[in-house]
Coordinates of C-alpha atoms in Angstrom, one line a residue:
X882 CA -45.8 -32.7 48.9
X883 CA -46.1 -32.3 52.3
X884 CA -46.7 -28.4 53.3
X885 CA -46.4 -26.6 56.8
X886 CA -48.7 -23.2 56.6
X887 CA -47.9 -20.3 58.7
X888 CA -51.2 -18.3 59.1
X889 CA -50.7 -14.1 59.0
X890 CA -52.9 -11.5 61.1
X891 CA -55.4 -11.0 57.9
X892 CA -55.6 -15.6 57.7
X893 CA -53.8 -16.0 55.1
X894 CA -51.1 -18.5 54.7
X895 CA -47.4 -19.4 53.1
X896 CA -45.6 -22.1 52.1
X897 CA -43.4 -22.3 55.0
X898 CA -41.2 -25.6 53.0
X899 CA -41.0 -26.5 49.9
X900 CA -40.2 -29.6 48.4
X901 CA -40.3 -30.6 45.1
X902 CA -41.4 -34.6 44.2
X903 CA -39.8 -35.6 40.7
X904 CA -42.3 -39.0 41.0
X905 CA -45.2 -36.0 41.3
X906 CA -43.5 -34.1 38.0
X907 CA -43.5 -37.2 36.2
X908 CA -46.7 -38.2 36.9
X909 CA -48.0 -34.5 35.9
X910 CA -46.4 -34.9 32.7
X911 CA -47.4 -38.5 31.8
X912 CA -50.9 -36.7 32.3
X913 CA -50.0 -34.4 29.4
X914 CA -48.4 -37.4 27.5
X915 CA -50.6 -36.6 24.4
X916 CA -49.6 -32.7 24.5
X917 CA -45.6 -33.4 24.6
X918 CA -46.1 -35.7 21.8
X919 CA -48.3 -33.8 19.9
X920 CA -45.6 -31.0 20.9
X921 CA -43.0 -33.2 20.0
X922 CA -44.8 -34.1 16.6
X923 CA -45.6 -29.9 15.0
X924 CA -41.6 -29.1 15.5
X925 CA -40.7 -32.7 14.1
X926 CA -42.9 -31.6 11.5
X927 CA -41.2 -28.4 11.2
X928 CA -38.1 -29.8 10.9
X929 CA -39.2 -32.3 8.2
X930 CA -40.7 -29.3 6.1
X931 CA -37.3 -27.7 6.4
X932 CA -34.7 -30.2 5.9
X933 CA -36.9 -31.2 2.7
X934 CA -38.0 -28.2 1.2
X935 CA -35.7 -25.6 2.6
X936 CA -32.6 -23.9 1.0
X937 CA -30.4 -26.4 0.0
X938 CA -26.6 -26.4 -0.8
X939 CA -24.3 -28.3 -3.2
X940 CA -21.0 -28.3 -2.7
X941 CA -17.9 -29.2 -4.6
X942 CA -14.4 -29.6 -3.6
X943 CA -11.0 -29.7 -5.6
X944 CA -7.6 -31.0 -4.4
X945 CA -3.8 -30.2 -6.3
X946 CA -0.7 -31.0 -5.4
X947 CA 2.6 -30.0 -7.1
X948 CA 3.1 -31.2 -10.9
X949 CA 5.1 -34.7 -11.3
X950 CA 9.1 -33.4 -13.4
X951 CA 7.7 -35.1 -16.5
X952 CA 5.1 -32.7 -16.4
X953 CA 7.1 -29.6 -16.5
X954 CA 9.8 -31.6 -18.9
X955 CA 8.7 -29.2 -22.5
X956 CA 9.1 -25.8 -20.6
X957 CA 13.0 -27.2 -19.7
X958 CA 16.1 -27.0 -22.1
X959 CA 19.0 -27.2 -22.1
X960 CA 21.4 -24.6 -20.7
X961 CA 18.0 -22.0 -21.6
X962 CA 15.8 -22.5 -18.9
X963 CA 15.2 -24.8 -16.0
X964 CA 11.8 -24.3 -14.3
X965 CA 10.9 -26.7 -11.1
X966 CA 7.8 -28.7 -10.6
X967 CA 7.7 -26.0 -7.2
X968 CA 7.5 -22.8 -8.9
X969 CA 4.7 -23.6 -11.2
X970 CA 2.6 -24.6 -8.2
X971 CA 3.7 -21.1 -6.2
X972 CA 2.7 -19.3 -8.8
X973 CA -0.1 -21.6 -8.9
X974 CA -1.1 -20.6 -5.6
X975 CA -0.5 -17.0 -6.2
X976 CA -2.9 -17.3 -9.0
X977 CA -6.3 -19.0 -7.1
X978 CA -5.6 -16.7 -4.3
X979 CA -5.9 -13.3 -7.3
X980 CA -8.5 -11.0 -6.7
X981 CA -8.4 -10.8 -10.4
X982 CA -9.4 -14.1 -10.6
X983 CA -13.0 -13.6 -8.8
X984 CA -13.4 -10.1 -11.2
X985 CA -13.0 -12.5 -14.5
X986 CA -15.5 -14.7 -12.5
X987 CA -17.8 -12.2 -11.5
X988 CA -17.9 -11.0 -15.2
X989 CA -18.5 -14.3 -16.3
X990 CA -21.4 -14.7 -19.1
X991 CA -22.2 -18.1 -17.5
X992 CA -22.1 -17.4 -14.5
X993 CA -23.8 -14.4 -14.6
X994 CA -26.7 -16.6 -15.9
X995 CA -26.3 -18.8 -13.2
X996 CA -27.2 -16.2 -10.6
X997 CA -29.9 -14.0 -12.6
X998 CA -30.4 -10.4 -12.1
X999 CA -28.1 -9.9 -9.5
X1000 CA -25.1 -7.2 -10.1
X1001 CA -21.5 -7.8 -10.9
X1002 CA -20.2 -6.5 -7.4
X1003 CA -23.5 -8.9 -5.7
X1004 CA -21.7 -11.8 -7.4
X1005 CA -18.3 -11.6 -6.4
X1006 CA -19.5 -11.2 -2.7
X1007 CA -21.1 -14.1 -2.8
X1008 CA -18.1 -15.8 -4.5
X1009 CA -16.2 -14.8 -1.8
X1010 CA -18.4 -16.2 0.4
X1011 CA -19.2 -19.3 -1.4
X1012 CA -15.5 -20.3 -2.1
X1013 CA -13.1 -21.2 0.2
X1014 CA -9.3 -22.3 0.4
X1015 CA -6.7 -24.6 1.9
X1016 CA -3.1 -23.5 0.5
X1017 CA -0.1 -25.0 1.4
X1018 CA 2.2 -24.0 4.7
X1019 CA 5.5 -23.7 4.8
X1020 CA 7.2 -25.6 7.1
X1021 CA 9.3 -24.6 9.9
X1022 CA 12.4 -26.0 7.8
X1023 CA 11.5 -23.9 4.9
X1024 CA 10.6 -26.3 2.6
X1025 CA 6.9 -28.0 2.1
X1026 CA 6.5 -31.7 3.1
X1027 CA 3.9 -34.3 3.2
X1028 CA 0.1 -33.0 3.3
X1029 CA 1.5 -29.7 3.8
X1030 CA 1.7 -28.9 -0.1
X1031 CA -1.9 -29.6 -0.5
X1032 CA -4.4 -27.3 -1.8
X1033 CA -7.7 -27.4 -1.5
X1034 CA -10.5 -25.7 -3.2
X1035 CA -14.1 -25.9 -1.9
X1036 CA -16.9 -24.2 -3.6
X1037 CA -20.4 -24.0 -2.4
X1038 CA -23.9 -22.7 -4.6
X1039 CA -27.5 -23.1 -4.2
X1040 CA -27.4 -26.1 -7.1
X1041 CA -25.6 -28.3 -7.8
X1042 CA -25.4 -27.2 -11.5
X1043 CA -23.9 -23.4 -10.3
X1044 CA -21.2 -25.2 -7.7
X1045 CA -19.6 -27.4 -10.1
X1046 CA -19.7 -24.8 -12.6
X1047 CA -18.3 -22.1 -10.3
X1048 CA -15.6 -24.0 -9.6
X1049 CA -14.5 -25.8 -12.5
X1050 CA -14.7 -22.1 -14.2
X1051 CA -12.7 -20.9 -11.1
X1052 CA -10.3 -23.3 -11.4
X1053 CA -9.4 -23.3 -14.8
X1054 CA -8.8 -20.1 -15.2
X1055 CA -6.6 -19.8 -12.2
X1056 CA -4.6 -23.3 -14.2
X1057 CA -4.9 -21.3 -17.2
X1058 CA -3.9 -18.2 -16.1
X1059 CA -1.0 -19.7 -14.6
X1060 CA -0.1 -21.5 -17.3
X1061 CA 0.3 -18.1 -19.5
X1062 CA 2.0 -16.0 -16.9
X1063 CA 4.3 -19.3 -17.3
X1064 CA 4.7 -18.8 -21.0
X1065 CA 5.2 -15.0 -20.6
X1066 CA 7.9 -15.0 -18.1
X1067 CA 10.0 -17.5 -20.3
X1068 CA 9.2 -15.9 -23.5
X1069 CA 10.5 -12.6 -22.0
X1070 CA 13.8 -14.1 -20.8
X1071 CA 14.3 -16.0 -23.6
X1072 CA 13.7 -13.1 -25.8
X1073 CA 15.6 -10.6 -23.4
X1074 CA 18.5 -12.9 -23.9
X1075 CA 18.5 -13.5 -27.9
X1076 CA 18.2 -9.6 -27.7
X1077 CA 21.7 -9.6 -25.8
X1078 CA 23.2 -12.7 -27.8
X1079 CA 22.1 -10.5 -31.0
X1080 CA 23.8 -7.7 -29.8
X1081 CA 26.6 -8.9 -28.9
X1082 CA 26.7 -10.9 -31.9
X1083 CA 26.9 -7.5 -33.7
X1084 CA 29.4 -5.6 -31.8
X1085 CA 31.7 -9.1 -32.3
X1086 CA 31.2 -8.6 -35.8
X1087 CA 31.8 -5.1 -35.7
X1088 CA 34.9 -5.9 -33.9
X1089 CA 36.0 -8.3 -36.7
X1090 CA 34.6 -5.7 -39.9
X1091 CA 37.6 -3.0 -37.4
X1092 CA 40.5 -5.4 -37.6
X1093 CA 39.5 -6.2 -40.9
X1094 CA 39.7 -2.6 -41.3
X1095 CA 42.7 -2.2 -38.9
X1096 CA 44.5 -4.8 -42.0
X1097 CA 43.9 -2.7 -44.6
X1098 CA 44.5 0.4 -43.2
X1099 CA 48.5 -0.6 -42.9
X1100 CA 48.9 -0.8 -46.2
X1101 CA 48.0 2.9 -46.1
X1102 CA 49.3 3.7 -43.0
X1103 CA 52.0 6.6 -43.9
X1104 CA 48.9 8.5 -45.9
X1105 CA 46.4 7.8 -42.8
X1106 CA 49.3 9.2 -40.1
X1107 CA 50.0 12.2 -42.1
X1108 CA 46.1 12.4 -42.2
X1109 CA 45.5 12.1 -38.5
X1110 CA 48.3 14.5 -38.0
X1111 CA 47.5 17.6 -40.3
X1112 CA 43.6 16.6 -38.8
X1113 CA 45.2 16.8 -34.8
X1114 CA 46.7 20.2 -36.1
X1115 CA 44.3 22.2 -37.2
X1116 CA 41.8 21.4 -34.3
X1117 CA 44.7 22.6 -32.2
X1118 CA 45.1 25.6 -34.4
X1119 CA 42.0 26.2 -34.3
X1120 CA 41.3 25.9 -30.8
X1121 CA 44.8 28.3 -29.9
X1122 CA 43.2 30.9 -32.2
X1123 CA 39.3 30.8 -30.5
X1124 CA 41.3 31.1 -27.4
X1125 CA 43.3 34.2 -28.3
X1126 CA 39.8 35.4 -30.0
X1127 CA 37.8 35.5 -26.3
X1128 CA 40.8 36.7 -25.0
X1129 CA 40.6 39.2 -27.6
X1130 CA 37.1 40.4 -26.7
X1131 CA 37.4 40.5 -23.3
X1132 CA 40.1 43.0 -23.6
X1133 CA 38.5 45.3 -25.7
X1134 CA 35.3 44.7 -23.7
X1135 CA 37.9 46.3 -20.6
X1136 CA 38.8 48.7 -22.9
X1137 CA 35.3 50.0 -24.0
X1138 CA 33.9 50.4 -20.6
X1139 CA 37.0 52.8 -19.8
X1140 CA 36.6 54.9 -22.8
X1141 CA 33.0 54.9 -21.8
X1142 CA 33.3 56.0 -18.5
X1143 CA 36.5 58.8 -19.4
X1144 CA 33.3 59.5 -21.9
X1145 CA 35.9 59.0 -24.6
X1146 CA 33.8 58.0 -28.4
X1147 CA 36.4 59.1 -30.9
X1148 CA 40.0 57.5 -31.0
X1149 CA 42.4 60.6 -28.9
X1150 CA 46.2 61.2 -28.5
X1151 CA 46.7 58.8 -25.6
X1152 CA 49.7 61.0 -24.4
X1153 CA 47.7 64.4 -24.5
X1154 CA 45.3 63.1 -22.6
X1155 CA 47.5 61.9 -20.0
X1156 CA 48.8 65.3 -19.5
X1157 CA 45.4 66.8 -18.9
X1158 CA 44.7 64.3 -16.3
X1159 CA 46.5 64.0 -12.8
X1160 CA 46.1 62.1 -10.5
X1161 CA 42.8 59.4 -12.2
X1162 CA 45.7 59.8 -15.3
X1163 CA 49.0 58.8 -13.5
X1164 CA 46.7 56.0 -12.1
X1165 CA 45.2 55.2 -15.4
X1166 CA 49.3 54.9 -16.8
X1167 CA 49.9 52.7 -13.7
X1168 CA 47.1 50.0 -15.1
X1169 CA 48.1 50.3 -18.7
X1170 CA 51.7 50.2 -17.7
X1171 CA 50.9 46.6 -17.1
X1172 CA 48.0 45.4 -19.5
X1173 CA 48.7 48.2 -22.6
X1174 CA 44.9 49.5 -23.1
X1175 CA 43.3 51.0 -26.2
X1176 CA 40.8 52.6 -24.6
X1177 CA 41.8 56.2 -26.6
X1178 CA 40.5 54.4 -29.6
X1179 CA 37.0 55.3 -28.7
X1180 CA 33.5 53.8 -27.4
X1181 CA 32.6 53.8 -30.8
X1182 CA 35.8 51.9 -32.7
X1183 CA 35.9 49.2 -29.6
X1184 CA 31.9 48.5 -29.7
X1185 CA 32.9 47.8 -34.0
X1186 CA 35.5 45.6 -33.1
X1187 CA 34.2 43.5 -30.5
X1188 CA 30.9 42.9 -32.5
X1189 CA 33.3 41.7 -35.3
X1190 CA 35.1 39.6 -32.9
X1191 CA 32.1 38.4 -31.7
X1192 CA 30.5 37.8 -35.3
X1193 CA 33.5 35.8 -37.2
X1194 CA 32.2 31.9 -38.0
X1195 CA 35.3 30.8 -38.9
X1196 CA 39.3 31.8 -37.6
X1197 CA 41.0 29.4 -40.5
X1198 CA 41.8 33.1 -42.5
X1199 CA 43.6 34.7 -39.4
X1200 CA 45.7 31.5 -38.6
X1201 CA 48.7 31.5 -40.2
X1202 CA 49.9 28.7 -42.9
X1203 CA 46.3 27.6 -42.5
X1204 CA 45.8 27.4 -46.0
X1205 CA 48.8 25.1 -46.6
X1206 CA 47.1 22.3 -43.9
X1207 CA 44.2 22.8 -45.7
X1208 CA 45.8 22.0 -49.2
X1209 CA 47.6 19.3 -47.4
X1210 CA 45.0 17.6 -46.2
X1211 CA 43.0 17.5 -49.6
X1212 CA 45.5 16.1 -51.4
X1213 CA 46.0 13.6 -48.4
X1214 CA 44.1 11.0 -50.0
X1215 CA 43.2 7.0 -49.6
X1216 CA 44.4 4.5 -51.4
X1217 CA 41.8 3.0 -53.6
X1218 CA 43.5 -0.9 -53.3
X1219 CA 40.6 -2.8 -52.7
X1220 CA 41.3 -7.0 -51.5
X1221 CA 39.7 -9.7 -50.8
X1222 CA 39.0 -8.6 -47.3
X1223 CA 37.4 -5.8 -48.1
X1224 CA 35.1 -8.5 -50.8
X1225 CA 34.4 -11.0 -47.7
X1226 CA 30.6 -11.3 -47.2
X1227 CA 30.1 -12.8 -44.0
X1228 CA 32.7 -12.7 -41.3
X1229 CA 31.4 -16.4 -39.7
X1230 CA 33.4 -18.7 -41.0
X1231 CA 36.5 -16.2 -40.0
X1232 CA 35.7 -15.8 -36.7
X1233 CA 35.2 -18.8 -34.0
X1234 CA 33.7 -16.2 -31.3
X1235 CA 31.1 -15.4 -34.2
X1236 CA 30.1 -19.0 -33.9
X1237 CA 29.8 -19.5 -30.8
X1238 CA 26.9 -16.6 -30.0
X1239 CA 25.4 -18.0 -33.7
X1240 CA 25.3 -21.3 -32.1
X1241 CA 23.7 -19.5 -28.9
X1242 CA 21.4 -17.6 -30.5
X1243 CA 19.9 -20.4 -32.5
X1244 CA 19.8 -22.7 -29.6
X1245 CA 17.6 -19.8 -27.8
X1246 CA 15.2 -19.7 -30.9
X1247 CA 14.6 -23.2 -30.9
X1248 CA 13.7 -23.0 -27.1
X1249 CA 11.4 -20.2 -27.7
X1250 CA 9.6 -22.7 -30.6
X1251 CA 9.4 -25.2 -28.3
X1252 CA 7.7 -23.2 -25.2
X1253 CA 5.5 -21.6 -27.5
X1254 CA 4.0 -24.8 -28.6
X1255 CA 4.7 -27.2 -24.7
X1256 CA 1.8 -28.4 -23.4
X1257 CA 2.4 -28.8 -19.4
X1258 CA 0.9 -29.5 -16.1
X1259 CA 1.1 -26.6 -13.4
X1260 CA -0.8 -28.8 -10.5
X1261 CA -1.3 -32.7 -9.7
X1262 CA -5.2 -33.2 -9.3
X1263 CA -5.8 -35.4 -6.3
X1264 CA -9.6 -34.8 -6.2
X1265 CA -11.2 -33.8 -9.0
X1266 CA -14.3 -30.9 -9.1
X1267 CA -17.4 -33.0 -9.8
X1268 CA -20.9 -32.3 -10.0
X1269 CA -22.4 -33.4 -6.9
X1270 CA -25.6 -35.5 -6.8
X1271 CA -27.1 -34.4 -3.3
X1272 CA -26.3 -31.6 -1.0
X1273 CA -24.6 -31.4 1.9
X1274 CA -27.0 -28.6 3.8
X1275 CA -30.0 -29.0 5.3
X1276 CA -28.1 -31.8 7.6
X1277 CA -31.3 -33.8 8.1
X1278 CA -30.9 -36.7 10.5
X1279 CA -29.4 -33.6 12.6
X1280 CA -32.2 -31.7 12.1
X1281 CA -34.8 -34.3 12.6
X1282 CA -32.8 -35.2 16.2
X1283 CA -32.8 -31.6 17.1
X1284 CA -36.4 -31.0 16.4
X1285 CA -37.3 -34.3 18.0
X1286 CA -35.0 -33.0 21.2
X1287 CA -36.8 -29.5 21.2
X1288 CA -40.2 -30.5 20.6
X1289 CA -40.0 -33.3 23.5
X1290 CA -38.7 -30.4 26.0
X1291 CA -41.3 -27.6 24.8
X1292 CA -43.7 -29.8 24.9
X1293 CA -42.9 -31.0 28.3
X1294 CA -42.6 -27.1 29.5
X1295 CA -46.1 -26.9 28.3
X1296 CA -47.4 -29.7 30.3
X1297 CA -45.9 -27.8 32.9
X1298 CA -46.7 -24.5 32.8
X1299 CA -50.5 -25.5 32.3
X1300 CA -50.0 -27.4 35.4
X1301 CA -48.6 -24.9 37.5
X1302 CA -51.4 -22.2 36.2
X1303 CA -53.9 -24.5 36.7
X1304 CA -52.7 -25.3 40.8
X1305 CA -52.6 -21.8 41.1
X1306 CA -55.8 -21.5 40.3
X1307 CA -57.4 -23.7 42.4
X1308 CA -55.2 -22.1 45.4
X1309 CA -56.9 -19.0 44.9
X1310 CA -60.2 -20.5 45.0
X1311 CA -59.4 -22.2 48.2
X1312 CA -58.1 -19.2 49.6
X1313 CA -61.2 -17.1 48.8
X1314 CA -63.8 -20.0 50.0

């Protein structure tokens, strides 16, 4: 290194121009090669200790695709159920990401045993961190194609056993819950259709019975028509009398109000009362001419009559001819003839609609039994979860390489710093002399 020095007032000198000689630096590094080697070795030892004795991470990976058509064959029943592989796979994708799956897993006794004395919420948080999912992505054409159909599950664990058990239970529960949901949905649909068919069968059977009754009724049509006519007439008379009684009550209430205003409590002669009143009676005569009033009976009689009308339970005694009609109704009896139609035990052999409904009911019952016993797959296993043999972390080769490089760089820095300190001390000594 070459330096030109400039001197100050007090004899101090400063570097005017300074150049770095790489060869000189390299010579200094070679002088401290033992330090560099020792530093590199120490750092590598720490790296080796970390690589072989540090915490290990084991990884379990599983991959799935939609099931094949023959995997879901037992779920499909002609004209009853039609389940596609895509439907099952979509249900599985929803189940495996469901928070309920993690909740169930965190409460599982086997999982709690693997995590030791850890609370359920902490186990759930660790599982959320250790489980990663790669789900199918919907293509632009709104259909899943190629690799986009693949579902991949990756589970990390502190031990091979932990990673494997978590992966197995997590995936197994997702598959089981999917199967259960699919079965429940199908059985619910079948039960609803069975309920509807049974109701239709019942309605149709009632309809057939009514047709039979109609056929029987033709034998006694005259009596029935008479009976219906009498009943209708009685009802009309009752409604008419009830309406007439309501109108009568309203008129009496108006008369009661008028008598109360005039202070009439006992019956009086309306003509004598009119002669005693001038302007007011003249107005009263005009009103009563249009609608004859009975105010002159007094409030006591009017109130009693209103109470009697309101308390009447039955108007039949006040309807002219009602007794005669009731007698005709009682004497109008239904014919007692019984024929073969009335003794029929089942309408099934005589109704094509009932036979069709019965066939549908039997088919639904058979489909329900088949689905209850069905064995099917919701996914096709591409990569089965296996217990890992060796950890995936820490990365030993990478750690050793990084520790060697870091150790070498750290050693060089130590040598250069030490040389710089020595030179500084030397320069200070020269200046002092």
